[in-house]
Amino acid sequence: MRLSGLEDGLGEAVVTGFAIDHRKVAPGTVFGAFPGAKFNGEDFIPAAVQAGAVAVVAGPDAVVEGAVHIADDNPRERFARLAAKFFAPFPGTAVAVTGTNGKTSTVEMTRQLWRMAGHHAASIGTLGVTTADEQVSTGLTTPDIVTFLSNVAGLAREGVTHVAFEASSHGLSQYRTEGLPVQAAAFTNLSRDHLDYHGDMCAYFHAKLRLFADVLDPDGTAVVWVDDANSERVIDLARARGNKLVTVGEHGETLRLVSRDPTLLGQGLVIEAEGRQHKVNLPLIGAYQAANALTAAGLVIATGGDVAATLANLARLQPVRGRLERAVIKANGAPVYVDYAHTPDALDAAIAALKPHVKGRLILAFGAGGDKDQGKRELMGQAAAAGADLVIVTDDNPRGEDPAAIRAMILKGVPGAQNIGDRRAAISAAVAAAGPDDIVLLAGKGHEQGQIVGDMILPFDDVSVARECAA
């Protein structure tokens, strides 16, 4: 492909690839030079040109010599749209999910429901790239735009026809999900998170709304979990753009959750759709799991899925890694669950999911990540204090912060908790304390396979450690 094939007037240089890291530039590359949190990509323009970049997408004031300067006040967006033309074609059906909690579960459940309907489907997000055959970790909820578009194009070449991806607030604000036609977009919920990056809740919500304002196709469908306090703003935006609407939840019009009854290993749902009631035995516990499943069903229906068949297939959904995953059952019958909950709202939801199944005590071990929003730590402690019977505060991913200082902030919200910094020791104590009628919840890290301490990633898996401690 030549530059003129990406956009008229750019010249006839042959394009071989795209990169935002100057170290990955090869002859024929289009280089994206953007200001970042730690580095300014414009500083690396000379190195990129020397390595063979034929064009540089950067701000109007950037100095570019020896390559075509594609100047734009919003270079990230321009770069993404040019890259999309280079990497296309993509799977014919693509949907995106945003919200504070539930993105990973919703995209993976959407993939499963599509697969049950006979489609070759994939999901992209925190768990990596998941197809029916394999799972490949990317390490980020929303990878950089080059990785994202090349992954999606690669899936199309492998025969994938349907793809669901997570649209994080970081990814949306940095234009890492642009260029790919999106037929349906879902909103799950909004609660406090990532304020270290966005500054305040208004900016955080505005970033998420970009999915519906800019990314969703003009004739696409907005799927909205209407039981969240912020859903009306999403609905108003969708109506203003002329998008179709699929609303789900207790107040939903498309899929109305009539009732939800906890069972031993799941929950019985009654869902009203198209004027009739559908009974579903969902094999997952917790109100938020029902919310994620119904949102996923809404996405499938929005992209042509049969309503009755899609709802019936909810009974065949498999648990998502690290999302209220039952890691082990002790010899005395006490189950140990692992969940990714790392915000006050998510922690409260995980506790609420397990409460109906607890005859004795709910034992909780959790921490909070370092170099992240410090204001949520005490709030997480308060959520733990309100819902759990025995609380152990431990380390999560301390990163560059003093782990003891992080725990101290959490303990302000739950002063009666045990303070055990070593996560393995904390998990061991939680599991050892569990009697036959108790349930253990290990929260914060979920599917993660490592613990970030300083600049090191130490091997650590909550599920594996829980099984070792229960043996």
Coordinates of C-alpha atoms in Angstrom, one line a residue:
M1 CA 0.0 0.0 0.0
R2 CA 1.1 3.6 -0.7
L3 CA 0.6 6.7 1.4
S4 CA -1.9 8.0 -1.2
G5 CA -4.0 4.8 -0.6
L6 CA -4.4 5.9 3.1
E7 CA -5.3 9.4 2.3
D8 CA -5.1 11.5 -0.9
G9 CA -2.2 13.9 -1.3
L10 CA 0.3 12.1 1.0
G11 CA 2.6 10.9 -1.8
E12 CA 3.5 7.6 -3.3
A13 CA 5.9 6.2 -0.7
V14 CA 5.3 2.5 0.0
V15 CA 3.9 1.8 3.5
T16 CA 5.0 -1.4 5.2
G17 CA 3.6 -0.9 8.7
F18 CA 2.7 1.5 11.6
A19 CA 4.5 2.1 14.9
I20 CA 4.2 4.3 18.0
D21 CA 7.5 3.0 19.4
H22 CA 10.5 4.4 17.4
R23 CA 12.4 1.1 18.2
K24 CA 9.9 -0.8 16.1
V25 CA 10.2 1.4 13.1
A26 CA 11.5 -0.3 9.9
P27 CA 11.7 1.1 6.3
G28 CA 8.3 2.1 5.1
T29 CA 6.8 2.6 8.6
V30 CA 4.3 5.4 9.4
F31 CA 5.4 6.7 12.9
G32 CA 3.0 8.1 15.4
A33 CA 4.6 10.8 17.6
F34 CA 2.4 11.8 20.5
P35 CA 2.9 13.4 23.9
G36 CA 2.6 10.7 26.7
A37 CA 2.6 10.5 30.4
K38 CA 6.3 9.8 30.6
F39 CA 7.7 10.5 27.2
N40 CA 7.0 12.8 24.3
G41 CA 7.0 10.9 21.0
E42 CA 8.1 14.0 19.1
D43 CA 11.5 13.6 20.8
F44 CA 12.0 10.4 18.8
I45 CA 11.0 11.6 15.4
P46 CA 14.7 11.9 14.1
A47 CA 15.4 8.4 15.3
A48 CA 12.3 7.1 13.5
V49 CA 13.1 8.8 10.3
Q50 CA 16.7 7.5 10.4
A51 CA 15.2 4.0 10.9
G52 CA 13.2 4.4 7.7
A53 CA 9.9 6.0 8.6
V54 CA 8.2 7.4 5.5
A55 CA 5.7 9.5 7.3
V56 CA 5.2 10.9 10.8
V57 CA 1.8 11.7 12.3
A58 CA 2.3 14.5 14.9
G59 CA 1.0 17.8 16.0
P60 CA 1.3 20.8 13.7
D61 CA 4.3 22.3 15.6
A62 CA 6.4 19.1 15.4
V63 CA 9.6 19.3 13.5
V64 CA 9.8 16.5 10.8
E65 CA 12.7 16.3 8.3
G66 CA 13.2 13.6 5.8
A67 CA 9.6 12.2 5.9
V68 CA 6.1 13.3 5.2
H69 CA 4.7 15.3 8.1
I70 CA 1.0 14.4 8.6
A71 CA 0.1 17.3 10.9
D72 CA -3.0 17.2 13.0
D73 CA -4.2 18.9 16.2
N74 CA -5.4 15.4 17.3
P75 CA -2.6 13.2 16.0
R76 CA -3.7 10.1 17.9
E77 CA -7.1 10.0 16.2
R78 CA -5.6 10.7 12.8
F79 CA -3.0 8.0 13.2
A80 CA -5.7 5.5 14.3
R81 CA -7.8 6.1 11.3
L82 CA -4.9 5.8 8.9
A83 CA -3.7 2.6 10.6
A84 CA -7.2 1.1 10.3
K85 CA -7.1 1.6 6.5
F86 CA -3.8 -0.2 6.4
F87 CA -4.7 -3.2 8.6
A88 CA -8.3 -3.7 7.2
P89 CA -10.2 -5.9 6.6
F90 CA -11.6 -6.8 10.0
P91 CA -14.3 -9.2 11.2
G92 CA -17.7 -8.2 9.9
T93 CA -19.3 -7.9 13.3
A94 CA -17.6 -6.0 16.1
V95 CA -19.0 -4.8 19.5
A96 CA -17.4 -2.9 22.3
V97 CA -18.1 -2.7 26.1
T98 CA -17.3 0.1 28.5
G99 CA -18.0 0.7 32.2
T100 CA -16.1 0.6 35.4
N101 CA -16.9 -3.1 36.2
G102 CA -18.0 -6.0 34.1
K103 CA -16.2 -5.3 30.8
T104 CA -14.1 -8.5 30.8
S105 CA -17.0 -10.8 31.8
T106 CA -19.4 -9.2 29.3
V107 CA -17.1 -9.4 26.2
E108 CA -16.2 -13.0 27.1
M109 CA -19.8 -14.0 27.7
T110 CA -20.7 -12.3 24.3
R111 CA -18.0 -14.4 22.6
Q112 CA -19.4 -17.6 24.2
L113 CA -23.0 -16.8 23.2
W114 CA -21.9 -16.1 19.6
R115 CA -20.0 -19.4 19.6
M116 CA -23.1 -21.2 20.8
A117 CA -25.0 -19.6 17.9
G118 CA -22.5 -21.1 15.4
H119 CA -20.3 -18.1 14.8
H120 CA -16.5 -18.0 14.8
A121 CA -16.0 -15.5 17.6
A122 CA -13.3 -13.8 19.7
S123 CA -12.9 -11.4 22.6
I124 CA -10.2 -8.9 23.3
G125 CA -9.5 -7.4 26.7
T126 CA -7.9 -7.9 30.1
L127 CA -7.7 -11.6 29.6
G128 CA -6.0 -11.1 26.2
V129 CA -7.3 -12.4 22.9
T130 CA -9.6 -15.3 23.4
T131 CA -11.0 -17.6 20.7
A132 CA -12.5 -21.0 20.9
D133 CA -9.0 -22.5 20.5
E134 CA -6.6 -20.4 22.5
Q135 CA -6.0 -17.4 24.7
V136 CA -3.1 -15.0 24.2
S137 CA -2.3 -12.3 26.8
T138 CA -1.7 -8.7 25.7
G139 CA -1.2 -7.4 29.2
L140 CA -3.6 -4.4 28.8
T141 CA -7.3 -4.0 28.8
T142 CA -7.0 -2.0 25.7
P143 CA -3.7 -2.5 23.9
D144 CA -2.0 0.2 21.9
I145 CA -3.8 1.0 18.6
V146 CA -1.2 -0.8 16.4
T147 CA -1.4 -4.0 18.5
F148 CA -5.2 -3.7 18.6
L149 CA -5.8 -3.2 14.9
S150 CA -3.2 -5.8 13.9
N151 CA -4.8 -8.3 16.3
V152 CA -8.3 -7.7 15.0
A153 CA -7.1 -8.0 11.4
G154 CA -5.3 -11.2 12.2
L155 CA -8.5 -12.6 13.7
A156 CA -10.3 -11.8 10.4
R157 CA -7.6 -13.7 8.4
E158 CA -8.1 -16.7 10.7
G159 CA -11.8 -16.7 9.9
V160 CA -13.2 -14.9 12.9
T161 CA -16.4 -13.2 12.0
H162 CA -17.5 -11.7 15.3
V163 CA -15.3 -9.9 17.8
A164 CA -16.1 -8.3 21.2
F165 CA -13.6 -6.0 22.9
E166 CA -13.2 -4.0 26.0
A167 CA -13.1 -0.2 25.6
S168 CA -11.3 1.2 28.7
S169 CA -11.4 4.8 29.7
H170 CA -7.6 5.0 29.0
G171 CA -8.0 3.4 25.6
L172 CA -10.9 5.7 24.7
S173 CA -9.2 8.9 25.8
Q174 CA -6.0 7.9 23.9
Y175 CA -7.8 6.8 20.7
R176 CA -6.7 3.2 21.0
T177 CA -10.1 1.8 19.7
E178 CA -10.6 4.0 16.6
G179 CA -11.0 3.0 13.0
L180 CA -12.7 -0.4 13.5
P181 CA -16.5 -0.3 12.5
V182 CA -18.5 -1.0 15.7
Q183 CA -22.0 -2.2 15.2
A184 CA -23.0 -2.2 18.9
A185 CA -21.6 -0.7 22.1
A186 CA -22.5 -1.5 25.7
F187 CA -22.5 0.5 28.9
T188 CA -22.3 -1.6 32.2
N189 CA -22.0 0.9 35.1
L190 CA -19.9 3.8 36.4
S191 CA -18.2 4.1 39.8
R192 CA -14.9 5.5 41.1
D193 CA -11.8 4.3 39.4
H194 CA -8.7 5.7 37.6
L195 CA -9.0 9.1 39.1
D196 CA -5.2 9.2 39.2
Y197 CA -5.4 9.5 35.4
H198 CA -8.6 11.3 34.7
G199 CA -8.6 13.7 37.7
D200 CA -12.3 13.6 38.5
M201 CA -15.5 11.6 37.8
C202 CA -16.7 14.0 35.2
A203 CA -13.6 13.5 33.0
Y204 CA -13.7 9.8 33.7
F205 CA -17.3 9.5 32.5
H206 CA -16.7 11.8 29.5
A207 CA -13.9 9.4 28.4
K208 CA -16.3 6.5 28.5
L209 CA -19.0 8.4 26.6
R210 CA -16.6 8.7 23.7
L211 CA -17.5 5.1 22.8
F212 CA -21.1 6.2 22.1
A213 CA -20.3 9.7 20.8
D214 CA -17.4 8.9 18.4
V215 CA -16.7 5.2 18.1
L216 CA -20.1 3.5 17.7
D217 CA -21.3 3.5 14.1
P218 CA -23.9 6.3 13.5
D219 CA -26.5 3.6 12.6
G220 CA -25.3 1.2 15.4
T221 CA -27.0 0.1 18.6
A222 CA -26.3 1.2 22.2
V223 CA -26.9 -1.6 24.7
V224 CA -27.4 -0.1 28.2
W225 CA -27.7 -1.6 31.6
V226 CA -30.4 0.8 32.8
D227 CA -30.2 0.1 36.5
D228 CA -27.1 2.2 36.9
A229 CA -27.6 5.8 38.0
N230 CA -25.6 7.1 35.0
S231 CA -27.4 5.1 32.3
E232 CA -29.8 8.0 31.4
R233 CA -26.9 10.1 30.1
V234 CA -25.8 7.2 27.8
I235 CA -29.4 6.8 26.6
D236 CA -29.8 10.5 25.9
L237 CA -26.6 10.5 23.9
A238 CA -27.7 7.5 21.8
R239 CA -31.0 9.1 21.1
A240 CA -29.4 12.4 20.1
R241 CA -27.2 10.5 17.6
G242 CA -30.1 8.5 16.3
N243 CA -28.7 5.1 17.4
K244 CA -30.9 2.2 18.1
L245 CA -31.4 1.3 21.8
V246 CA -31.4 -2.0 23.6
T247 CA -32.0 -1.6 27.3
V248 CA -31.5 -4.4 29.9
G249 CA -32.0 -4.7 33.6
E250 CA -34.9 -4.5 36.1
H251 CA -36.1 -1.4 34.3
G252 CA -35.1 -2.6 30.9
E253 CA -37.5 -2.5 28.0
T254 CA -35.7 -5.0 25.7
L255 CA -34.6 -7.5 28.3
R256 CA -36.4 -6.9 31.6
L257 CA -35.1 -8.8 34.6
V258 CA -38.3 -9.8 36.4
S259 CA -36.8 -11.9 39.2
R260 CA -33.5 -13.4 40.3
D261 CA -33.4 -16.3 42.8
P262 CA -30.0 -17.6 44.2
T263 CA -29.4 -21.3 43.9
L264 CA -26.6 -23.5 45.3
L265 CA -24.3 -22.9 42.3
G266 CA -26.0 -20.2 40.3
Q267 CA -29.3 -18.3 40.1
G268 CA -32.7 -18.7 38.5
L269 CA -33.6 -15.7 36.3
V270 CA -37.0 -14.7 34.8
I271 CA -36.5 -12.4 31.9
E272 CA -39.3 -10.7 29.9
A273 CA -38.6 -10.1 26.2
E274 CA -40.8 -9.6 23.2
G275 CA -43.9 -9.9 25.4
R276 CA -43.2 -13.2 27.0
Q277 CA -41.3 -14.5 30.0
H278 CA -38.2 -16.7 29.7
K279 CA -36.9 -18.8 32.6
V280 CA -33.1 -19.3 32.7
N281 CA -30.9 -21.2 35.2
L282 CA -27.7 -19.1 35.0
P283 CA -24.8 -21.2 36.3
L284 CA -23.0 -18.2 37.8
I285 CA -23.6 -16.6 41.2
G286 CA -24.2 -13.0 42.0
A287 CA -26.3 -10.1 40.8
Y288 CA -23.5 -8.5 38.8
Q289 CA -23.0 -11.8 37.0
A290 CA -26.6 -11.7 35.9
A291 CA -26.1 -8.1 34.8
N292 CA -23.1 -9.0 32.7
A293 CA -24.9 -12.0 31.2
L294 CA -27.9 -9.9 30.2
T295 CA -25.7 -7.2 28.8
A296 CA -23.9 -9.8 26.7
A297 CA -27.2 -11.2 25.5
G298 CA -28.3 -7.6 24.6
L299 CA -25.1 -7.3 22.4
V300 CA -25.8 -10.6 20.7
I301 CA -29.4 -9.7 20.0
A302 CA -28.4 -6.2 18.8
T303 CA -26.2 -7.9 16.2
G304 CA -28.8 -10.2 14.8
G305 CA -29.1 -13.0 17.5
D306 CA -32.4 -14.7 18.0
V307 CA -33.9 -13.6 21.3
A308 CA -35.3 -16.9 22.6
A309 CA -32.2 -18.9 21.5
T310 CA -29.8 -16.3 23.0
L311 CA -31.6 -16.3 26.4
A312 CA -31.7 -20.1 26.4
N313 CA -28.0 -20.2 25.8
L314 CA -27.3 -18.2 29.0
A315 CA -27.8 -21.5 30.9
R316 CA -24.6 -22.8 29.1
L317 CA -22.3 -19.9 30.0
Q318 CA -18.9 -20.9 31.5
P319 CA -17.2 -18.9 34.4
V320 CA -14.8 -16.2 33.3
R321 CA -11.2 -16.5 34.7
G322 CA -10.8 -14.6 37.9
R323 CA -14.4 -13.3 38.1
L324 CA -16.0 -15.0 41.1
E325 CA -14.0 -18.1 40.1
R326 CA -14.3 -20.9 42.6
A327 CA -10.6 -21.8 43.1
V328 CA -11.0 -24.7 45.5
I329 CA -13.3 -26.3 48.1
K330 CA -11.6 -27.2 51.4
A331 CA -11.9 -30.7 52.8
N332 CA -14.5 -29.4 55.3
G333 CA -16.6 -28.0 52.5
A334 CA -15.7 -24.3 52.6
P335 CA -15.3 -22.8 49.1
V336 CA -12.7 -20.3 48.2
Y337 CA -13.5 -17.7 45.5
V338 CA -11.1 -15.4 43.6
D339 CA -12.4 -12.1 42.1
Y340 CA -10.7 -9.2 40.3
A341 CA -12.7 -6.6 42.4
H342 CA -10.3 -3.7 42.9
T343 CA -12.7 -0.8 43.4
P344 CA -15.1 -0.1 46.2
D345 CA -18.2 -0.7 44.0
A346 CA -16.7 -4.0 42.6
L347 CA -15.8 -5.2 46.1
D348 CA -19.2 -4.5 47.4
A349 CA -20.7 -6.3 44.4
A350 CA -18.5 -9.4 44.9
I351 CA -19.4 -9.5 48.6
A352 CA -23.1 -9.1 47.8
A353 CA -22.9 -11.9 45.3
L354 CA -21.6 -14.4 47.9
K355 CA -23.7 -13.3 50.9
P356 CA -26.8 -15.3 50.0
H357 CA -24.7 -18.5 49.9
V358 CA -23.0 -17.9 53.3
K359 CA -24.3 -19.8 56.3
G360 CA -21.5 -18.9 58.6
R361 CA -18.9 -16.2 58.0
L362 CA -17.7 -14.4 54.8
I363 CA -13.9 -14.2 55.1
L364 CA -12.3 -11.6 52.9
A365 CA -8.6 -11.0 52.0
F366 CA -7.8 -8.1 49.7
G367 CA -5.5 -5.1 49.1
A368 CA -5.2 -2.1 46.8
G369 CA -2.7 -1.4 43.9
G370 CA 0.1 1.1 44.3
D371 CA 0.7 4.2 42.1
K372 CA -3.1 4.3 41.5
D373 CA -6.0 6.3 42.9
Q374 CA -5.3 6.6 46.6
G375 CA -8.8 8.0 47.5
K376 CA -10.5 4.7 46.9
R377 CA -8.5 2.7 49.4
E378 CA -10.3 3.8 52.6
L379 CA -13.6 3.4 50.6
M380 CA -12.6 -0.2 49.8
G381 CA -12.0 -0.7 53.5
Q382 CA -15.4 0.6 54.3
A383 CA -17.0 -1.8 51.8
A384 CA -15.1 -4.7 53.4
A385 CA -16.2 -3.7 56.9
A386 CA -19.8 -3.4 55.9
G387 CA -20.0 -6.8 54.1
A388 CA -17.5 -9.2 55.5
D389 CA -17.3 -11.0 58.8
L390 CA -13.5 -11.4 58.9
V391 CA -11.3 -9.1 57.0
I392 CA -7.6 -9.5 56.2
V393 CA -5.8 -6.6 54.5
T394 CA -2.8 -7.6 52.5
D395 CA -0.7 -6.4 49.5
D396 CA -2.1 -6.3 46.0
N397 CA 0.4 -4.9 43.4
P398 CA 2.3 -2.2 45.5
R399 CA 4.3 -1.1 42.5
G400 CA 6.5 1.8 43.5
E401 CA 4.7 2.6 46.8
D402 CA 5.4 1.5 50.4
P403 CA 3.1 -1.5 50.8
A404 CA 2.6 -0.8 54.5
A405 CA 1.4 2.7 53.7
I406 CA -1.2 1.4 51.2
R407 CA -2.5 -1.0 53.8
A408 CA -2.7 1.7 56.4
M409 CA -4.9 3.8 54.1
I410 CA -7.2 0.8 53.7
L411 CA -7.3 0.1 57.4
K412 CA -8.7 3.5 58.1
G413 CA -11.9 2.1 56.6
V414 CA -11.8 -1.2 58.3
P415 CA -9.8 -0.7 61.6
G416 CA -10.7 -4.1 63.0
A417 CA -9.1 -6.0 60.2
Q418 CA -6.0 -8.2 60.4
N419 CA -2.9 -6.7 58.7
I420 CA -0.9 -9.3 56.9
G421 CA 1.3 -7.9 54.2
D422 CA 2.6 -11.1 52.6
R423 CA -0.2 -12.1 50.3
R424 CA 0.6 -15.8 50.4
A425 CA 0.5 -15.7 54.2
A426 CA -2.8 -13.7 54.1
I427 CA -4.4 -16.2 51.8
S428 CA -3.2 -19.1 54.0
A429 CA -4.7 -17.4 57.1
A430 CA -8.0 -16.8 55.3
V431 CA -8.3 -20.4 54.1
A432 CA -7.2 -21.8 57.5
A433 CA -9.8 -19.8 59.3
A434 CA -12.7 -21.0 57.2
G435 CA -15.1 -23.4 58.8
P436 CA -17.6 -25.7 57.1
D437 CA -20.3 -23.0 56.8
D438 CA -17.9 -20.2 55.8
I439 CA -16.9 -18.8 52.4
V440 CA -13.5 -17.2 51.5
L441 CA -13.2 -14.4 49.0
L442 CA -9.7 -13.4 47.7
A443 CA -10.2 -10.0 45.9
G444 CA -8.2 -7.7 43.8
K445 CA -6.0 -9.7 41.5
G446 CA -8.3 -12.2 39.9
H447 CA -6.8 -13.7 36.8
E448 CA -3.4 -12.0 37.2
Q449 CA -0.4 -14.3 37.2
G450 CA 2.1 -11.9 38.8
Q451 CA 2.5 -9.4 41.7
I452 CA 4.1 -6.1 40.8
V453 CA 6.6 -5.0 43.5
G454 CA 8.8 -2.1 42.5
D455 CA 9.9 -2.7 38.9
M456 CA 9.6 -6.5 39.2
I457 CA 6.8 -8.8 38.4
L458 CA 6.9 -11.8 40.8
P459 CA 5.0 -15.0 39.8
F460 CA 1.8 -15.1 41.8
D461 CA -1.6 -16.6 41.1
D462 CA -4.4 -16.3 43.8
V463 CA -6.1 -19.5 42.4
S464 CA -2.9 -21.6 42.6
V465 CA -2.0 -20.3 46.1
A466 CA -5.5 -20.9 47.4
R467 CA -5.3 -24.5 46.2
E468 CA -2.0 -25.0 47.8
C469 CA -3.2 -23.6 51.1
A470 CA -6.3 -25.8 51.0
A471 CA -4.5 -29.0 50.3

